[in-house]
Coordinates of N, CA and C in Angstrom, one line a residue:
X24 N 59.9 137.1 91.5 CA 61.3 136.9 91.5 C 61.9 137.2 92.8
X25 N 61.4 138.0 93.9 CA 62.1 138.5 94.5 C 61.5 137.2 95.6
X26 N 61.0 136.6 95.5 CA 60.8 135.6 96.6 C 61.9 134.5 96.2
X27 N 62.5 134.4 95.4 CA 63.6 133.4 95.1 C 64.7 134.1 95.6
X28 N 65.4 135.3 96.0 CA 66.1 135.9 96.4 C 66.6 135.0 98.0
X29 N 65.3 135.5 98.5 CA 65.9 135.0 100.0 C 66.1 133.1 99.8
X30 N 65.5 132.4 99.5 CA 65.6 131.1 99.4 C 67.2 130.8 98.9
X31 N 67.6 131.6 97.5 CA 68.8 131.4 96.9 C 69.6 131.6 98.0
X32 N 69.4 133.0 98.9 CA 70.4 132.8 99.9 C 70.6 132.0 101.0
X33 N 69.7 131.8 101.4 CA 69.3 131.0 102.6 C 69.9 129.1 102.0
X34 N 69.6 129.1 100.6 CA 70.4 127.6 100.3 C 71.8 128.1 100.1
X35 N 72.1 129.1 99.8 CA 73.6 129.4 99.3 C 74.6 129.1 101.3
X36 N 73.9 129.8 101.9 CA 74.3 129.5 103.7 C 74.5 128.7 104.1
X37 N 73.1 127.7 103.7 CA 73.2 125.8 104.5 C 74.6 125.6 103.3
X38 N 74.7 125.7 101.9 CA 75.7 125.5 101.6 C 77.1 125.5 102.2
X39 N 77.5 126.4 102.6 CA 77.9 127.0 103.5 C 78.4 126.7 104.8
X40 N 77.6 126.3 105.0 CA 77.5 125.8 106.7 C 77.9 124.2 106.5
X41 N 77.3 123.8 105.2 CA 77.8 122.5 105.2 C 79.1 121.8 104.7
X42 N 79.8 122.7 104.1 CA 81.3 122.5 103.3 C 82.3 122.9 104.7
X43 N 81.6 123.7 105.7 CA 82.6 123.8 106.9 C 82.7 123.4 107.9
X44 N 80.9 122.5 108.0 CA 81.3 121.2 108.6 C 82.1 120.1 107.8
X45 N 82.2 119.9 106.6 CA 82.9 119.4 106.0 C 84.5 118.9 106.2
X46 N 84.5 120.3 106.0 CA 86.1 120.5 106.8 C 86.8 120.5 107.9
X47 N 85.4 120.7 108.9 CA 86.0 120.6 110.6 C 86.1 119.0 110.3
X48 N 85.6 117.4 110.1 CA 85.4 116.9 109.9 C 86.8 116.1 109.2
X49 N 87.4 116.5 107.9 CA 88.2 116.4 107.3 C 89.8 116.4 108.3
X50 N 89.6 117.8 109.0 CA 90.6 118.3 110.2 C 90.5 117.0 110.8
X51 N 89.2 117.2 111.9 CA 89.2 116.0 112.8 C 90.0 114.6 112.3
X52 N 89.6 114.1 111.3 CA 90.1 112.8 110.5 C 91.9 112.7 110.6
X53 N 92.2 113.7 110.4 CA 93.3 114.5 109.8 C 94.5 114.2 111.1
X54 N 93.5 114.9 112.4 CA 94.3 115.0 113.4 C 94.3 113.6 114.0
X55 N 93.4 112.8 113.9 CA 93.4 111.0 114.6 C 94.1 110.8 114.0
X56 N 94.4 110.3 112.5 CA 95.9 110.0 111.6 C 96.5 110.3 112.3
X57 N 97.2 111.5 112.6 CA 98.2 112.2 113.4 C 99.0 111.0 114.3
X58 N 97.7 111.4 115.5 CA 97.8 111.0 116.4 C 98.0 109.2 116.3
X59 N 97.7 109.2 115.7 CA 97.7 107.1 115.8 C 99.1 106.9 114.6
X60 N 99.3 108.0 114.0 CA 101.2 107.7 113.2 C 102.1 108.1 114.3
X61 N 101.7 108.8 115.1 CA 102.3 108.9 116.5 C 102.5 107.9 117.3
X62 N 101.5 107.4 117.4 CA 101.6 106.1 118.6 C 102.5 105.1 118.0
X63 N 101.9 104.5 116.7 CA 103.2 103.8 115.9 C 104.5 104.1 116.2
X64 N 104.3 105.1 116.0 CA 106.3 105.9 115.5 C 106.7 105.7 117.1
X65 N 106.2 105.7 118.4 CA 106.2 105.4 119.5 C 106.2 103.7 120.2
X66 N 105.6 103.3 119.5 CA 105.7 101.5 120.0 C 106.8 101.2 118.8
X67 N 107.3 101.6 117.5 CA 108.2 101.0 117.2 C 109.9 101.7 118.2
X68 N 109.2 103.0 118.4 CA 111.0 103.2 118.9 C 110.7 102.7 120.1
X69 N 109.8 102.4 121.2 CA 110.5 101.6 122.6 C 110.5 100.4 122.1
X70 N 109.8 99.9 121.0 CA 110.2 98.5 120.6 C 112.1 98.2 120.4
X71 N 112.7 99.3 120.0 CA 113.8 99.1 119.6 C 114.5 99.4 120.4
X72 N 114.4 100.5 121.1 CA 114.9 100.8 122.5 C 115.0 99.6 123.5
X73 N 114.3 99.0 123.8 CA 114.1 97.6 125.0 C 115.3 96.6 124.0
X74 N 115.0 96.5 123.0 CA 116.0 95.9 122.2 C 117.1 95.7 122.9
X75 N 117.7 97.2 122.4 CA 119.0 97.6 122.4 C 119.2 97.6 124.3
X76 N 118.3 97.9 125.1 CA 118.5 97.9 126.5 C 118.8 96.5 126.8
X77 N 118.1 95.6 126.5 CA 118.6 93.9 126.4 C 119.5 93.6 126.4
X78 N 120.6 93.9 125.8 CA 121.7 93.3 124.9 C 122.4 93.3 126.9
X79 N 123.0 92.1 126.7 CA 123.6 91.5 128.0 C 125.2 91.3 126.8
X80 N 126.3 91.6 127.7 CA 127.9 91.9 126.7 C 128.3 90.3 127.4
X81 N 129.1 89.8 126.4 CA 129.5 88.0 126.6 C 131.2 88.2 127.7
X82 N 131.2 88.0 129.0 CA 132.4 88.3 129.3 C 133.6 87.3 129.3
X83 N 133.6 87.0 128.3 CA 134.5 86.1 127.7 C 135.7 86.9 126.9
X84 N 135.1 87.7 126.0 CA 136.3 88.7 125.7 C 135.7 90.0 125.7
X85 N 136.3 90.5 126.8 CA 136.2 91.8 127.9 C 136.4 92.8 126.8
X86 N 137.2 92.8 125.8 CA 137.3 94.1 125.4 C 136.5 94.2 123.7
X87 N 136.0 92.7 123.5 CA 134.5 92.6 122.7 C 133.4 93.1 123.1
X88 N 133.3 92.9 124.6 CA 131.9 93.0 125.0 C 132.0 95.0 125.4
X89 N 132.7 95.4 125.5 CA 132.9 97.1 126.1 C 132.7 97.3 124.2
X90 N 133.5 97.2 123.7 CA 132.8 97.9 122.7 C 131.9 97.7 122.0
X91 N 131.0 96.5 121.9 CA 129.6 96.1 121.5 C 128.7 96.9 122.6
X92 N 129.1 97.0 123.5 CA 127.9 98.0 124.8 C 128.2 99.4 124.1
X93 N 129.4 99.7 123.9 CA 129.1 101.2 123.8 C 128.8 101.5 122.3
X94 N 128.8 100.5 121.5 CA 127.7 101.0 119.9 C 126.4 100.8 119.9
X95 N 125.8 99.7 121.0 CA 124.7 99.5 121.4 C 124.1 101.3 122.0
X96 N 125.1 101.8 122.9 CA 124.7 102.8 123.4 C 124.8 104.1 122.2
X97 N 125.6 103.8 121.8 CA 125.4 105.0 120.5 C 124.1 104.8 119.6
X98 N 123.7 103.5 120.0 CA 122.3 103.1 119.1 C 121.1 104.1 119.7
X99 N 121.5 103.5 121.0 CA 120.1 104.6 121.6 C 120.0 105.6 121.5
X100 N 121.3 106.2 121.9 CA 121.5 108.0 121.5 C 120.5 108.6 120.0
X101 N 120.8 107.4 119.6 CA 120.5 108.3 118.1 C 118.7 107.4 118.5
X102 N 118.0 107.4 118.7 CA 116.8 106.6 119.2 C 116.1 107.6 120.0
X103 N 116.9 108.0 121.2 CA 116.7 108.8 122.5 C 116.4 110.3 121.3
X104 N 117.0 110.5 120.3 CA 116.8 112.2 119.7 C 115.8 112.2 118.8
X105 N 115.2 110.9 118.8 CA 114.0 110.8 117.9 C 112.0 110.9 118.9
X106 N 113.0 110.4 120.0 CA 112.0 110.8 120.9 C 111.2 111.7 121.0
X107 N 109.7 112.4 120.5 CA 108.9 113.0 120.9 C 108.8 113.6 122.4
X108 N 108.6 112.3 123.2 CA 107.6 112.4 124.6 C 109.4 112.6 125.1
X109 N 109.7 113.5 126.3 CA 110.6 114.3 127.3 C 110.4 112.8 127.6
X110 N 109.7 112.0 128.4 CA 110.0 111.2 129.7 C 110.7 109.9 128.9
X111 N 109.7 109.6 127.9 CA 111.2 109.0 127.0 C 112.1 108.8 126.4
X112 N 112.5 110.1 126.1 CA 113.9 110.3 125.7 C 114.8 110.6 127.1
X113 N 114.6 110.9 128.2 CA 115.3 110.4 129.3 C 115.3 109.4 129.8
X114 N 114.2 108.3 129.4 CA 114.4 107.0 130.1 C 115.3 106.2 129.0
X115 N 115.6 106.3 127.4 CA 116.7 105.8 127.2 C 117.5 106.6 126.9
X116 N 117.6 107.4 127.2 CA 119.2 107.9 127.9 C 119.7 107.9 128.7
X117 N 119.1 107.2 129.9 CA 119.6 106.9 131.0 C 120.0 105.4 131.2
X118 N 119.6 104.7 130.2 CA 119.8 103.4 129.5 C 121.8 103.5 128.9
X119 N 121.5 104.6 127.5 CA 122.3 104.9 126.9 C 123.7 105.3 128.1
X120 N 123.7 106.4 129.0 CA 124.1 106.3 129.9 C 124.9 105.6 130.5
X121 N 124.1 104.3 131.0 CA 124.8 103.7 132.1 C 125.4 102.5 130.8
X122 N 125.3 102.7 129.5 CA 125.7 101.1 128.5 C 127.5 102.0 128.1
X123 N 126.9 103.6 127.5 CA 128.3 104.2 127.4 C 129.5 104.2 128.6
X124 N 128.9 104.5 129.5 CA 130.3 104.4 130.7 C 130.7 103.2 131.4
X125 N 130.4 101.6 130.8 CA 130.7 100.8 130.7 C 132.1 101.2 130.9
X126 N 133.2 100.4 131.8 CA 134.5 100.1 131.6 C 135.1 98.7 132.1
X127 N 136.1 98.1 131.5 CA 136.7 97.1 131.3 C 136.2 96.5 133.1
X128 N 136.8 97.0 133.9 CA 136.4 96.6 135.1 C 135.0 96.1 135.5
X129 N 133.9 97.0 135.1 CA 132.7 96.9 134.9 C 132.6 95.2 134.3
X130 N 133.2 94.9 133.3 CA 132.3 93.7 132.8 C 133.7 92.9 133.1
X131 N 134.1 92.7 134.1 CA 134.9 91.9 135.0 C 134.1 90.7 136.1
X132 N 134.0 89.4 135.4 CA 132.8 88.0 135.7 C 132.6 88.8 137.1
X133 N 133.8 89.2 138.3 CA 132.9 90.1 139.7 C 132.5 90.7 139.9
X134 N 132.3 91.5 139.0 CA 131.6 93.1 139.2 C 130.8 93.4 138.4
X135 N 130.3 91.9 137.2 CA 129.4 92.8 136.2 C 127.6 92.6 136.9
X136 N 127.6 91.9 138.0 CA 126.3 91.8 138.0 C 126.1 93.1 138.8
X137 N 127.0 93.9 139.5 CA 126.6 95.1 140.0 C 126.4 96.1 138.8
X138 N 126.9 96.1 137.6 CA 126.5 96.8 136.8 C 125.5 96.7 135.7
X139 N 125.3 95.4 135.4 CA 123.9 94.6 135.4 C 122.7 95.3 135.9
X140 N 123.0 95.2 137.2 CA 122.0 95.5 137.9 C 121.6 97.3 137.6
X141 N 122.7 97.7 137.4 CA 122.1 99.5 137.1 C 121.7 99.4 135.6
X142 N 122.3 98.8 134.9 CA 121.4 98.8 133.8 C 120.0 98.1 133.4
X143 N 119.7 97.1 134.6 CA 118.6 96.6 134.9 C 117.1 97.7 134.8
X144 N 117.9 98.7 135.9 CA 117.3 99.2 136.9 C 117.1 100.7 135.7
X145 N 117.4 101.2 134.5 CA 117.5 102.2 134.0 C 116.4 101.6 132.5
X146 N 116.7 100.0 132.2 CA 115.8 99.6 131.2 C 114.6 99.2 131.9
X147 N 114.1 99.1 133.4 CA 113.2 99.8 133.6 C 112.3 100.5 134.0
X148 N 113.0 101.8 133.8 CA 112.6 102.7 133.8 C 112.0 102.8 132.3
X149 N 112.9 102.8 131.0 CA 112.7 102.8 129.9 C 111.0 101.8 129.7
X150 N 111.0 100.7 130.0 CA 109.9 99.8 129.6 C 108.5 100.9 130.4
X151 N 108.9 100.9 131.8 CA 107.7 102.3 132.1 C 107.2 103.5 131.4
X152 N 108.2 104.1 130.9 CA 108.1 105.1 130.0 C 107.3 104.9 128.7
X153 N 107.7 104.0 128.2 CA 106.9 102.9 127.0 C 105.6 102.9 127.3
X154 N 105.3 102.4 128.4 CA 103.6 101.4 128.9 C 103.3 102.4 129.2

């Protein structure tokens, strides 16, 4: 009997040994899910972010298009705080930024392609941040 002693323990061990590789295993699984509901949750918010960076205002009626930019920009804001990654949540908020301080002059048929252009120049930064 006493030669089944050590055996019982010696299988009770690999037991052992094998329910916690088990579990490193389970972890590992655990943490790629993670990581890849991450990436998701990340290609759909610059997906929406580029969206909302798009949005070009109709200057037709100047005080339609200033307040459709600045809800657009309150879109991001709330987008920008869901941000995980720092360099993304500065790259649309620097989007958000330049759509909120939009003013009537600003989207004046003369002067909006200079403001155009900063907003050009901040949604690409955003699309970098993305890629």
């Amino acid at each position: 009997m006493r030669a089944g002693r050590p055996v019982a323990t010696f299988l009770l061990a690999l037991g052992l040994v094998g329910a916690l590789s088990a579990c490193e295993a389970v972890q590992d699984a655990s943490n790629a899910a993670n990581q890849a509901g991450q990436a998701i949750d990340k290609v759909k918010l610059c997906a929406d972010a580029v969206a909302l960076a798009g949005f070009t205002p109709s200057t037709t009626d100047p005080q339609k298009a200033l307040d459709e930019t600045k809800a657009k920009a309150e879109e991001l804001n709330k987008l920008a705080e869901k941000a995980g990654d720092a360099t993304l949540k500065d790259a649309i908020t620097g989007v958000s930024d330049t759509m909120s301080n939009v003013t009537l002059s600003d989207l004046d048929p003369a002067k909006i392609a200079d403001w155009s252009q900063k907003k050009l120049d901040q949604a690409a930064k955003l699309t970098a941040a993305c890629g």
